[in-house]
Tab-separated table of C-alpha atoms in Angstrom:
chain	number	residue	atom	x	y	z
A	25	UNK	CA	0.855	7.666	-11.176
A	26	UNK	CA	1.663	10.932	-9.586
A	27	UNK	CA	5.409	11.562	-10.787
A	28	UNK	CA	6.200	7.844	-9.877
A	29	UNK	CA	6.858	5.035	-12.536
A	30	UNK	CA	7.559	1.522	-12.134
A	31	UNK	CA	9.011	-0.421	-14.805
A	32	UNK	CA	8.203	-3.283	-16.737
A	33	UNK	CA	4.643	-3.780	-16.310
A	34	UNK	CA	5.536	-7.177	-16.729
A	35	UNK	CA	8.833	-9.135	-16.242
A	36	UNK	CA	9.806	-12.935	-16.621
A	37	UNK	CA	12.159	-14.720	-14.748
A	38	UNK	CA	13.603	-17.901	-15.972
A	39	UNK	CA	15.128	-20.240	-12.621
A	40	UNK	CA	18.250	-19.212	-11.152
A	41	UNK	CA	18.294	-15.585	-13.288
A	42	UNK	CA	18.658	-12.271	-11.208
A	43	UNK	CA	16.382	-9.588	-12.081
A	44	UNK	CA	16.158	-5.595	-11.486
A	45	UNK	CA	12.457	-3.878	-11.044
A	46	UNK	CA	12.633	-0.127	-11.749
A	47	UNK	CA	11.016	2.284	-9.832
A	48	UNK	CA	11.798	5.986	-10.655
A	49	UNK	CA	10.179	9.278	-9.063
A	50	UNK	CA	10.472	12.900	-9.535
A	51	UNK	CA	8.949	14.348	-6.690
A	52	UNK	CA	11.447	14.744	-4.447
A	53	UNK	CA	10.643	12.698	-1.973
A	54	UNK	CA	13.488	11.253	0.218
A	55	UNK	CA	11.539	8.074	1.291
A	56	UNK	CA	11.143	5.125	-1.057
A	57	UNK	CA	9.783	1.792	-0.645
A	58	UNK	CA	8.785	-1.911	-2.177
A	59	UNK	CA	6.438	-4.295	-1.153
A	60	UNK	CA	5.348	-7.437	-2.309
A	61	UNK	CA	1.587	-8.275	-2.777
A	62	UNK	CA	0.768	-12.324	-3.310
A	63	UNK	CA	-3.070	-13.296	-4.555
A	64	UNK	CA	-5.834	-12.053	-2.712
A	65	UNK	CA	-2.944	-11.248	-0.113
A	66	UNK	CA	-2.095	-7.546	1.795
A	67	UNK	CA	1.032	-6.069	1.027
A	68	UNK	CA	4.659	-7.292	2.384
A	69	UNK	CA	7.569	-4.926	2.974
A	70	UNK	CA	10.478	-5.907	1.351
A	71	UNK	CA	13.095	-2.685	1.814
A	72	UNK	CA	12.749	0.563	2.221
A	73	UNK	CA	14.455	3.315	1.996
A	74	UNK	CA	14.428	6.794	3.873
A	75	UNK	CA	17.307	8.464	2.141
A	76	UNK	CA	19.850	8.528	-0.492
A	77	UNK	CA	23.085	5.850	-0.034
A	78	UNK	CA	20.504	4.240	3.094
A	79	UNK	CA	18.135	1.468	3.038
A	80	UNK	CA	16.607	-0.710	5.225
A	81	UNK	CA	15.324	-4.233	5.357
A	82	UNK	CA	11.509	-4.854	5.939
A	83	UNK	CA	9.637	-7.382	6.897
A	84	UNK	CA	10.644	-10.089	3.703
A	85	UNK	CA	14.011	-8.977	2.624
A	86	UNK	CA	15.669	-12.461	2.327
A	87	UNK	CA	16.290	-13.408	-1.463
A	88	UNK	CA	15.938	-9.113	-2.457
A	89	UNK	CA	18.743	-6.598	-2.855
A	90	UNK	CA	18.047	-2.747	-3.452
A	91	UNK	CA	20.407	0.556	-3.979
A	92	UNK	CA	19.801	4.224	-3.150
A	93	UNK	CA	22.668	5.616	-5.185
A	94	UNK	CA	20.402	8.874	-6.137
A	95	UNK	CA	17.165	9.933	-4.753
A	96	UNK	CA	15.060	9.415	-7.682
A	97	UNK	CA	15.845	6.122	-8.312
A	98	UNK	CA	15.062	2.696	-6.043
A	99	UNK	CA	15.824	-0.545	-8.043
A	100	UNK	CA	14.650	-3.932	-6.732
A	101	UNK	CA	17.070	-6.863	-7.656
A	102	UNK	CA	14.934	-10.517	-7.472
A	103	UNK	CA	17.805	-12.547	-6.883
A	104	UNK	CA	18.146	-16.620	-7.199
A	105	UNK	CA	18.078	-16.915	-3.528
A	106	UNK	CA	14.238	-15.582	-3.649
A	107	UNK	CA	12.874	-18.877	-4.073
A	108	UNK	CA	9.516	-17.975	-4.787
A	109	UNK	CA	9.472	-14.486	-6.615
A	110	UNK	CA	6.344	-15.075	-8.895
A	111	UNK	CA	4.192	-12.227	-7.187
A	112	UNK	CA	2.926	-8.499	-8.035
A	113	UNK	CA	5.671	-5.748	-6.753
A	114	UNK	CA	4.724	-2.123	-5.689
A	115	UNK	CA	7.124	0.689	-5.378
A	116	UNK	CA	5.935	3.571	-3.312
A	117	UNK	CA	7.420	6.992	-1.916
A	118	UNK	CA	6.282	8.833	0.659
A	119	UNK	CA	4.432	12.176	1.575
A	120	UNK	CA	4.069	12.104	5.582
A	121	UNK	CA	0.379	14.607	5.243
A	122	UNK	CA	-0.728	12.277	2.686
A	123	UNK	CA	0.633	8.664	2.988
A	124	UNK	CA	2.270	6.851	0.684
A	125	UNK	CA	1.628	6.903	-3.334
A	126	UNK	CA	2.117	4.054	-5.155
A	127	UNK	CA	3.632	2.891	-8.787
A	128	UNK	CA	1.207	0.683	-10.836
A	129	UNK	CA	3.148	-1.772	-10.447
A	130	UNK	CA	5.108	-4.905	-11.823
A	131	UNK	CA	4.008	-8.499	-12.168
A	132	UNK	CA	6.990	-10.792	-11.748
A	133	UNK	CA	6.583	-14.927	-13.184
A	134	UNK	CA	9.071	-17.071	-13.419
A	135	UNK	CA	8.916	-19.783	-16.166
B	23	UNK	CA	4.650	-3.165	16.415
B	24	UNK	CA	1.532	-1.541	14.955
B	25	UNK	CA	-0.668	-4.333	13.649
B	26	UNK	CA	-3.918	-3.346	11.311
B	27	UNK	CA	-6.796	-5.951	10.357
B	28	UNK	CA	-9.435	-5.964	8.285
B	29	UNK	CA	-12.422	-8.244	7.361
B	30	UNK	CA	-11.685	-10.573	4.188
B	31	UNK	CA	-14.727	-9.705	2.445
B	32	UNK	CA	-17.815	-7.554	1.686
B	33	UNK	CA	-20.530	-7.448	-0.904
B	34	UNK	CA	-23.409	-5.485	-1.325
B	35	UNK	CA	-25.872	-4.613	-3.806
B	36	UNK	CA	-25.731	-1.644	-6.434
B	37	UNK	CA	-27.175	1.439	-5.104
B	38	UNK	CA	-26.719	0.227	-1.053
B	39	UNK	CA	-24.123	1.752	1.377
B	40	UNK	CA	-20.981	-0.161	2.407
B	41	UNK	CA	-19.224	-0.003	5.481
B	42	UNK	CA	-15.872	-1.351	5.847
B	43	UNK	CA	-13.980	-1.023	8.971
B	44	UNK	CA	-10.544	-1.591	10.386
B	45	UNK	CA	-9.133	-1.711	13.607
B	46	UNK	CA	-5.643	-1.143	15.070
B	47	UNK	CA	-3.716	-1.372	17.719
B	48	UNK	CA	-0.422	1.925	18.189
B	49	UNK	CA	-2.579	4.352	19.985
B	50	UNK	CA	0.069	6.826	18.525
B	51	UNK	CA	-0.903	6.380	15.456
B	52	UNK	CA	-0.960	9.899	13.714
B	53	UNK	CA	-2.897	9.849	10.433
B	54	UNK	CA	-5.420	6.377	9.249
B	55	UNK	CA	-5.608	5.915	5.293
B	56	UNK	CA	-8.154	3.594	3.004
B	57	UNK	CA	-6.408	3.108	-0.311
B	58	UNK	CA	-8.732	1.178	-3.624
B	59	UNK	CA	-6.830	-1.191	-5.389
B	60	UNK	CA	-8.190	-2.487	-8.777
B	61	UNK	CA	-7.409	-5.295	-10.344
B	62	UNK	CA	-3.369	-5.473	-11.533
B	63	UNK	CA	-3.175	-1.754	-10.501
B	64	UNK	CA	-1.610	-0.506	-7.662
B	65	UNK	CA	-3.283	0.920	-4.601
B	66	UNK	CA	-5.039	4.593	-4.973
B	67	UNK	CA	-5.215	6.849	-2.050
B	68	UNK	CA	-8.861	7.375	-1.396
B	69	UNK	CA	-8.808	9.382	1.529
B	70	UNK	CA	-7.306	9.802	5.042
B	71	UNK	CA	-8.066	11.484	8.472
B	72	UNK	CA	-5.924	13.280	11.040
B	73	UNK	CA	-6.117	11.322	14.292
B	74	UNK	CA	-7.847	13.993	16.599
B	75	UNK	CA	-10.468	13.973	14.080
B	76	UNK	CA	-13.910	12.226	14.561
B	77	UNK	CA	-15.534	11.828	11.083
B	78	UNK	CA	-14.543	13.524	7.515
B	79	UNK	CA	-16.405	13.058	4.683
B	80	UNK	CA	-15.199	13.557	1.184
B	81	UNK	CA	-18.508	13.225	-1.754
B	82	UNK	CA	-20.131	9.701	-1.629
B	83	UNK	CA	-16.958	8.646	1.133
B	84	UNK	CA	-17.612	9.113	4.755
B	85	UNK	CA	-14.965	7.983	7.403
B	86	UNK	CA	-15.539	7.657	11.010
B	87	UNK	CA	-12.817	7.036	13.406
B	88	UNK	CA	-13.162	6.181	16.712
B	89	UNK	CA	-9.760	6.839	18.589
B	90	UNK	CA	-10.651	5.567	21.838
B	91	UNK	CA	-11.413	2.187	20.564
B	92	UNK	CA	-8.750	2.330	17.636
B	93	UNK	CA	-11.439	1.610	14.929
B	94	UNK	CA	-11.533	3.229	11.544
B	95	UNK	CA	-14.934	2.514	9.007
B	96	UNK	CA	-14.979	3.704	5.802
B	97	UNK	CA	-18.620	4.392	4.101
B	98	UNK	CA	-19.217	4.935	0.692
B	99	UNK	CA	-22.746	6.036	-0.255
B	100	UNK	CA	-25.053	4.848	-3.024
B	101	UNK	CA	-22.207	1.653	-3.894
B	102	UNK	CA	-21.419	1.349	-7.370
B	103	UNK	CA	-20.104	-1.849	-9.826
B	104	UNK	CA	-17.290	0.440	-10.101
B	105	UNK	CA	-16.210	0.621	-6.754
B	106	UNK	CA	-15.561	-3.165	-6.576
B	107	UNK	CA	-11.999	-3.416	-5.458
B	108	UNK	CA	-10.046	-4.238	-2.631
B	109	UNK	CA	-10.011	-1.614	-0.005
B	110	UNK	CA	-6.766	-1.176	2.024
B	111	UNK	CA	-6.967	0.238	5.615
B	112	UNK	CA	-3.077	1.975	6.852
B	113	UNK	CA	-1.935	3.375	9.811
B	114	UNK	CA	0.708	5.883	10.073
B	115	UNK	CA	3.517	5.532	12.742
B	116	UNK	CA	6.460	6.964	13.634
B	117	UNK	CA	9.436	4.961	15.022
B	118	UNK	CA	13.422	4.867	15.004
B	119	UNK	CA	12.980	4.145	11.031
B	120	UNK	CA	10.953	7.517	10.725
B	121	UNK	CA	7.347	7.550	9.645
B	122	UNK	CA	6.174	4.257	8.724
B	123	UNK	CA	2.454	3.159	7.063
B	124	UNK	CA	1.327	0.051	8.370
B	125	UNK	CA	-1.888	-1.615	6.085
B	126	UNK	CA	-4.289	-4.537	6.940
B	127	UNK	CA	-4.605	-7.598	4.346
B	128	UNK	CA	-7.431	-5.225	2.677
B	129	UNK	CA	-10.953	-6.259	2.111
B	130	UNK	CA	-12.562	-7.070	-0.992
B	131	UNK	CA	-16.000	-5.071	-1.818
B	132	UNK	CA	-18.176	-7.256	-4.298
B	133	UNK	CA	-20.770	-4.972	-6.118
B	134	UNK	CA	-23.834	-6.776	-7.091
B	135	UNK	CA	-26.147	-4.986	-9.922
């Protein structure tokens, strides 16, 4: 995936548990970002990030926590508050001249 | 805000051309993107074009943008089963936050053999 990896491919969430989505890069990009994609649905921003110790909230960031602490790393927390997490996640970091690449991806279900 | 939309759905058959287009509405837009998605992956930059350009074409892809009316088409030449995906359209912005890709809710190509 271009020097960016997302981990696990898949993830289980049991009600009321928290869970962390990794997303790691070493390209050196400062910007970093998740979205949410839903079935047959575009993609939702949930937080993004443009630098280290700096993030921002995007479009859906109720019931999601991040952290920037170093510039590689961007970890998604799924909290209890998200009510309805069961969904496919995307982590993505950005190249201005050519867009954004993406992570393969993680496919959150809770049981 | 930038907003991007896309038709829902396309199919065509094997061997045909398919044109998928997009329009948007930031007329400051800088550079357009289409991105494939296959199924459980995540999305694959196909190609992009630099906003004071007309047309660029890249092997069997051929994008035409037209900036006046803010519409983006992407055209992929002799269709294959293999390109059956979604197709994501993205505009790139720049605003307080910094630069800032905006997609539509992509568009699903259906290959028919």
């Amino acid at each position: 995936d271009g020097g960016i990896t997302q981990s696990p491919k898949y993830l289980f969430r049991k009600e009321g548990q928290n869970v962390t989505l990794s997303c790691e890069q070493n390209l050196n990009h400062d910007a970093m970002y998740w979205y949410r994609q839903d079935p047959g649905q575009g993609l939702r921003l949930i937080y993004y990030s443009q630098i280290v110790n700096d993030f921002q909230k995007g479009d859906i960031a109720e019931g999601y926590s991040v952290s920037r602490e170093k510039k590689e790393s961007f970890p998604l927390t799924v909290t209890s508050a998200q009510k309805n997490p069961t969904a496919f996640y995307l982590c993505a970091i950005s190249d201005t001249f050519r867009g954004y690449t993406f992570g393969s991806g993680t496919r959150l279900t809770v049981v | 805000g930038e907003d991007v939309e896309q038709s829902l759905f396309l199919s065509v058959r094997e061997g045909d051309s398919s044109v998928i287009n997009c329009t948007y509405t930031d007329s400051s837009s800088t550079y357009l993107y289409w991105y494939k998605q296959e199924p459980g992956a995540g999305l694959q930059l196909l190609t992009y074009i630099f906003s004071n350009m007309d047309m660029k074409q890249d092997q069997r892809l051929t994008v035409l943008l037209n900036k006046k009316d803010k519409h983006l088409s992407l055209r992929i030449a002799d269709t294959q089963t293999g390109d059956s995906a979604i197709y994501f359209c993205a505009s790139l912005t720049n605003n307080n936050a910094g630069n800032m890709l905006t997609f539509g809710g992509g568009t699903r190509l259906m290959v028919k053999p």
